[in-house]
XYZ file of C-alpha atoms in Angstrom:
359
model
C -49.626 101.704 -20.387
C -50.982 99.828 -17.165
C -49.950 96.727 -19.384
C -46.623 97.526 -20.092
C -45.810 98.295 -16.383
C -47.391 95.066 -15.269
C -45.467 93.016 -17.714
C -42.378 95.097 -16.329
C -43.252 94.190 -12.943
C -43.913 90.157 -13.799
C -40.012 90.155 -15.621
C -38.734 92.039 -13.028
C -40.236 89.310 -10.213
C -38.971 86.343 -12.231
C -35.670 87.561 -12.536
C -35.101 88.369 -8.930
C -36.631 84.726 -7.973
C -33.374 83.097 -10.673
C -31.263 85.158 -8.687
C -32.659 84.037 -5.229
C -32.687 80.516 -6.275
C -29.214 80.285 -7.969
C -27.952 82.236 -4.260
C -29.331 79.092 -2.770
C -27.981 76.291 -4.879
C -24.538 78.349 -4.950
C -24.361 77.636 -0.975
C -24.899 73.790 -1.176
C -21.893 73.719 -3.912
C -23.589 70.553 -5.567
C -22.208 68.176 -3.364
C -25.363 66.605 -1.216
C -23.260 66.256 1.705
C -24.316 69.522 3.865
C -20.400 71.044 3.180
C -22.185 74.967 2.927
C -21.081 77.359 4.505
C -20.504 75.498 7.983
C -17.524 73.231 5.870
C -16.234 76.553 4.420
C -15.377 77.625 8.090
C -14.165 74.527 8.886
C -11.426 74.584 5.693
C -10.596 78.091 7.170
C -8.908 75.788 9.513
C -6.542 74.151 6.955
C -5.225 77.200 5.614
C -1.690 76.950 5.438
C -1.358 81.001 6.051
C -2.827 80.141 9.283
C 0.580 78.850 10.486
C 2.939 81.836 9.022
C 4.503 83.431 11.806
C 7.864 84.034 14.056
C 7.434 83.480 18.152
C 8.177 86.958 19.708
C 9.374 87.607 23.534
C 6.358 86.935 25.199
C 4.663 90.030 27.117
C 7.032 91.114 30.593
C 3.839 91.921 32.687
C 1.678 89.293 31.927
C 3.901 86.177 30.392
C 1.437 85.755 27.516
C 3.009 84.429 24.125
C 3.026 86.309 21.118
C 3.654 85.922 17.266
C 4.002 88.137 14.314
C 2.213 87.026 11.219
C 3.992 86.969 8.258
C 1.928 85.600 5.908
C 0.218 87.653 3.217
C -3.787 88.434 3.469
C -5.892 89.916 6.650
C -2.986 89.405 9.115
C 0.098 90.544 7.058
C 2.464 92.130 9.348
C 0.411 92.020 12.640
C 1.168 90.574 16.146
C -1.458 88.620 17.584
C -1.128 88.005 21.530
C -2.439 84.465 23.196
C -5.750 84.873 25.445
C -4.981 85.422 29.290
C -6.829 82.236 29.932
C -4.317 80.038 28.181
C -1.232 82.430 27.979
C 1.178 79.788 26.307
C 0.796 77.690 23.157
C 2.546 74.111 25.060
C 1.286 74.679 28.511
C 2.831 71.841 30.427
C 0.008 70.375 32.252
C -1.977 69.847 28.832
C -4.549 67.571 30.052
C -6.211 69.940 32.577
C -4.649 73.278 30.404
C -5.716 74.581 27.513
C -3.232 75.666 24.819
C -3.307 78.862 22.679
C -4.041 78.510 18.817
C -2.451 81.272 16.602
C -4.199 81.749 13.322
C -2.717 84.303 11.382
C -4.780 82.844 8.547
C -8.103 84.655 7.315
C -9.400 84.751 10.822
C -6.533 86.301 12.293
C -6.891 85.424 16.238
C -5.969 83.198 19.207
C -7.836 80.425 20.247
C -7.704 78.205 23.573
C -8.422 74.623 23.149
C -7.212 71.151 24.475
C -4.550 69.974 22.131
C -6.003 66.885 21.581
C -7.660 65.045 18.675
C -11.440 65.711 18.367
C -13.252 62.571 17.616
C -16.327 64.797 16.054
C -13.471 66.954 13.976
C -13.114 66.525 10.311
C -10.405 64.465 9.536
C -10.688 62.167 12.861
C -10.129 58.430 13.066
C -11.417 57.195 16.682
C -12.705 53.922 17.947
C -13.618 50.751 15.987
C -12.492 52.868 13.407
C -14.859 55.862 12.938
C -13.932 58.324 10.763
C -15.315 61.919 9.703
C -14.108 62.937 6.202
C -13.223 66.325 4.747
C -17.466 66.807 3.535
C -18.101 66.480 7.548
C -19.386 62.812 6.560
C -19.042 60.218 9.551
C -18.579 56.684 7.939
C -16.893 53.363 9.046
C -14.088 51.721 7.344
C -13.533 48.175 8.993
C -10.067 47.070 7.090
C -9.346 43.584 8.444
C -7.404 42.256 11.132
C -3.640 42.604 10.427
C -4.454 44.504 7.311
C -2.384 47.880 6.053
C -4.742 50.098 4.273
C -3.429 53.484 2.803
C -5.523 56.569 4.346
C -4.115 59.160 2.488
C -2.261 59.324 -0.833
C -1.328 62.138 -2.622
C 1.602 63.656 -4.806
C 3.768 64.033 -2.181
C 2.895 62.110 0.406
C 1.280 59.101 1.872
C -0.360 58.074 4.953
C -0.968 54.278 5.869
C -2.668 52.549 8.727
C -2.346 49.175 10.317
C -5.683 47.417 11.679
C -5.094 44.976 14.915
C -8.478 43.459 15.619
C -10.448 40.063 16.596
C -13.598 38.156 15.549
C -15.664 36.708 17.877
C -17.336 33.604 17.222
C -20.640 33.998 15.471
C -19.420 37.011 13.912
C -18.765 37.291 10.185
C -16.597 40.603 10.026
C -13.618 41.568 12.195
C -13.603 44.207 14.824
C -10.976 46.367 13.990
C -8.769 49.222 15.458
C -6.165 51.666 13.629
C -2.619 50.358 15.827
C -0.300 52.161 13.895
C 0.257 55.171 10.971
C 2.894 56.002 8.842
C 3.636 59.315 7.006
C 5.892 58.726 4.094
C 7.567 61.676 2.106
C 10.544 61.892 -0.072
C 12.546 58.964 1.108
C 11.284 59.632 4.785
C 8.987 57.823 6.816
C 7.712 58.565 10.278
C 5.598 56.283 11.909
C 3.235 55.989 15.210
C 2.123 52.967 17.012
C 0.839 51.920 20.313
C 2.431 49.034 22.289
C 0.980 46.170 22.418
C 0.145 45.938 26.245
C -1.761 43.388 28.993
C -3.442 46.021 31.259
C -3.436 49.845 30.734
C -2.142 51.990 33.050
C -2.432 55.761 32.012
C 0.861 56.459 33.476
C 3.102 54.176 31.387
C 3.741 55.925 27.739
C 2.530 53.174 25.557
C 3.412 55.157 22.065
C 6.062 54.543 20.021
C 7.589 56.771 17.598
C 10.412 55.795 14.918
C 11.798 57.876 12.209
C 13.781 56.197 9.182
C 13.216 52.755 10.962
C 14.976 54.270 13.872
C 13.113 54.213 17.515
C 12.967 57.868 18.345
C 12.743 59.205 22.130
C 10.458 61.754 22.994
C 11.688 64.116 26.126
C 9.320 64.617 28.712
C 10.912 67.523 30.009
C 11.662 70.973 28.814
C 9.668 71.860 25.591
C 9.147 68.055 25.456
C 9.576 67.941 21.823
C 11.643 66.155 18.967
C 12.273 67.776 15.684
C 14.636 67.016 12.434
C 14.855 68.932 9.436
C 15.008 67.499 6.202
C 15.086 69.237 3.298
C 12.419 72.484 2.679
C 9.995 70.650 5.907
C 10.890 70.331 9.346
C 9.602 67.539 10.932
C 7.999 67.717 14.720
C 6.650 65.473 17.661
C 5.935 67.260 20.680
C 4.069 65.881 23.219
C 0.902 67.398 24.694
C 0.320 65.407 27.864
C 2.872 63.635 29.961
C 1.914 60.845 28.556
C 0.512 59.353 25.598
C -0.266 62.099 23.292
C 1.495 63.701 20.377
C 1.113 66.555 18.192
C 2.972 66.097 15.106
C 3.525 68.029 12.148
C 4.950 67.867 8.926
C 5.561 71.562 6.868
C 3.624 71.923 4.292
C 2.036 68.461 4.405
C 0.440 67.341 7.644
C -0.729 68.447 11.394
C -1.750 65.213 13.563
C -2.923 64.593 16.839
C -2.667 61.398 17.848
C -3.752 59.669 21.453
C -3.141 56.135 22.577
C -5.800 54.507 24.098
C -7.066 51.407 25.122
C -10.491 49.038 25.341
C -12.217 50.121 28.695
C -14.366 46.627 30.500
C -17.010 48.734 30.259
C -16.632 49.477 25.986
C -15.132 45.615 25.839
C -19.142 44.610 27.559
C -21.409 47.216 25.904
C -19.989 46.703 22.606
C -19.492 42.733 22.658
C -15.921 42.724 21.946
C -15.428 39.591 23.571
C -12.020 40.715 23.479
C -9.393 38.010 24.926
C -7.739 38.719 28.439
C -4.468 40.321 28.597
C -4.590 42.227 26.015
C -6.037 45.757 26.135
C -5.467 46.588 22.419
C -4.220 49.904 22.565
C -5.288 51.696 19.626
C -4.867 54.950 18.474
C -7.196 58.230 17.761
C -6.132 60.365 15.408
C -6.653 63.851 13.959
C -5.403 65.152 11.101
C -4.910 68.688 9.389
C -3.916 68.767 5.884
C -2.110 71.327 4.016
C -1.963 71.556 0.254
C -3.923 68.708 -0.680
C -4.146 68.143 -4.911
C -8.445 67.765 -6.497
C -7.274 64.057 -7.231
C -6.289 63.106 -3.751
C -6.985 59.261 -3.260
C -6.964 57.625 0.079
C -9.775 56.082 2.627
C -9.906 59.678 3.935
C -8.179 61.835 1.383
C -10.704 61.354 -1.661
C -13.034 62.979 1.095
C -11.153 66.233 0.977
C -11.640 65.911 -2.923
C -13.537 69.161 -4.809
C -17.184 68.185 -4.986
C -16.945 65.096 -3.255
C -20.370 62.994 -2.926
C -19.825 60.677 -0.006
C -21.364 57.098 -1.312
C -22.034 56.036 1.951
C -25.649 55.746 3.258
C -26.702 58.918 5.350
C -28.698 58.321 8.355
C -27.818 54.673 9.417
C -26.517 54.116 12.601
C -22.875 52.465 10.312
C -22.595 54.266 7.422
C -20.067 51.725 5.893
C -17.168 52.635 3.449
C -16.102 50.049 1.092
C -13.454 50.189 -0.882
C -10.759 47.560 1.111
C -9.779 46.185 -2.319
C -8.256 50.048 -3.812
C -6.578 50.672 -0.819
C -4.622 48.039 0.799
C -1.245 47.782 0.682
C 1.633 44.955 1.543
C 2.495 46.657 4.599
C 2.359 49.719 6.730
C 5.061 50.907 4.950
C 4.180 50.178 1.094
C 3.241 52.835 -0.844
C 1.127 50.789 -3.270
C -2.611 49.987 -3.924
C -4.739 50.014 -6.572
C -6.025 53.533 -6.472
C -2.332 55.205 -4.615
C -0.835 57.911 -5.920
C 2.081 58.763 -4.109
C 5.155 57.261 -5.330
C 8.226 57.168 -2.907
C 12.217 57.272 -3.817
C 13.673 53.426 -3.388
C 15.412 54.243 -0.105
C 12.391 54.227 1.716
C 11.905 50.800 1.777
C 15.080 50.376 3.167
C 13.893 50.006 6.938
C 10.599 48.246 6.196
C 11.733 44.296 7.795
C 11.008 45.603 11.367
C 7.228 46.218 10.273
C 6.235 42.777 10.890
C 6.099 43.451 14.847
C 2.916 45.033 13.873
């Protein structure tokens, strides 16, 4: 009898151990990239419930901005009020102001946070250029000077970048920067660049913005916003600083945040640059949000977001290079074809592509 239990008890151990160990492996996912749990959280973000609501009167006594949630799940039917510390969701001093961040997705709250791009975020592109991927993998991605490489490409939409850079003598690769991005949809493109200027001044909006090949204005007064509707999406730039710096978003597709800015003396020296004088190649930093992404994404970022994703790119270096210049590049900023792209645009968008050679 003593036996018997004792074999009981040996089973009974070994089976609880499977369980603890498959509870383990279930939490890495298989990937060997460290998504876990933490990444889970972080594609909370990209929920697109998390942006299902209607603006209500904001509150008489205290002028904080509500929203009612209309999108089915934890926050179906409820109206969730913006924090007292940062009671609207475009303050209009954004560089010193937080905004409020309505989620009426799973975690059902509002958030105050500069509405800028975060150059640690998933999904950033930021200095010479440094990107984080959907697995929370930083990695470089060089390009080449005057190149167009496509970032993202999917079924139904694409998103290329142009590279401005310079080689200094002795060097045997390019130093590169993203100058320009365009979102293609449909027949639509949108596109984001950053002048080409001698000396930076903050003060002087160096960003320019065209829609369908034509230069676009963005107000600086009032909501300080520019919007067209096309279709099932609406299509938004709003500015969040007076200068600068753009939110845009695309329904259903895309959520950027995008920030000119140039190469300090200081960066130009530590770095070795050697860049040439007047020129203080303005670049841009980028964040992006994506909504409805397909499992065979393609794209310098976009295979990132891919299910299971294993990043190839050595972990632990101070560059963690990404290859892959050959699948991606494409005639210009405005092609929607490479090797590996996916998205396939309607003939009329390459109706407006002759001015792209100022880039």
């Amino acid at each position: 009898m003593n036996k018997m239990k004792s074999c009981l008890l040996v089973a009974f151990l070994v089976l609880l151990m499977s369980m603890e160990t498959k509870f383990v492996l279930g939490d890495d996912k298989g990937n060997g990239n460290n998504k876990g749990k933490d990444n889970e959280k972080e594609k909370e973000k990209d929920d697109p419930a998390s942006t299902q609501y209607k603006i209500l009167a904001p509150n008489q006594k205290t002028g904080q901005e509500r929203a009612y949630c209309q999108a089915k799940g934890n926050c179906y039917y409820k109206t969730l009020e913006c924090p007292a510390e940062c009671p609207q969701r475009k303050p209009k001093k954004n560089k010193k102001t937080k905004g409020c961040f309505i989620n009426c997705g799973s975690k059902c709250e509002t958030t105050c946070k500069f509405r800028k791009p975060k150059c640690e975020g998933y999904g950033s592109i930021c200095y010479d250029p440094r990107f984080v991927g959907g697995d929370g993998v930083m990695f470089y991605f060089h390009g080449a000077k005057g190149g167009d490489f496509a970032l993202v490409s999917d079924d139904d939409f694409q998103i290329n970048a142009h590279f401005i850079g310079t080689r200094p003598v002795s060097r045997t690769r390019d130093f590169t920067w993203v100058q320009a991005l365009s979102v293609m949809f449909d027949s639509n493109t949108l596109v984001l660049a950053a002048k080409r200027v001698s000396y930076w001044d903050d003060s002087v909006d160096a960003l320019i913005v065209r829609w369908n090949g034509k230069a676009t204005e963005i107000p600086a007064n009032g909501d300080a916003e520019w919007r067209t509707n096309v279709g099932v999406r609406e299509v938004a730039v709003e500015r969040t600083d007076d200068t600068n710096s753009v939110r845009v978003t695309v329904t259903g597709l895309v959520e950027m945040y995008v920030k000119v800015t140039p190469i300090g003396a200081e960066e130009n020296r530590v770095h070795k640059y050697q860049l040439p004088s007047g020129d203080a190649f303005a670049h841009l930093e980028t964040q992006f949000k994506f909504n409805n992404l397909t499992d065979l994404v393609e794209g310098v970022l976009g295979k990132t977001y891919r299910p299971n994703y294993v990043s190839p790119v050595k972990i632990g270096v101070p560059m963690p290079m990404m290859g892959g210049e050959d699948k991606y590049r494409t005639s210009s900023l405005l092609s929607p074809i490479c090797k590996a792209c996916r998205f396939e645009a309607l003939p009329s968008a390459f109706a407006s592509n002759k001015w792209v050679a100022e880039y």
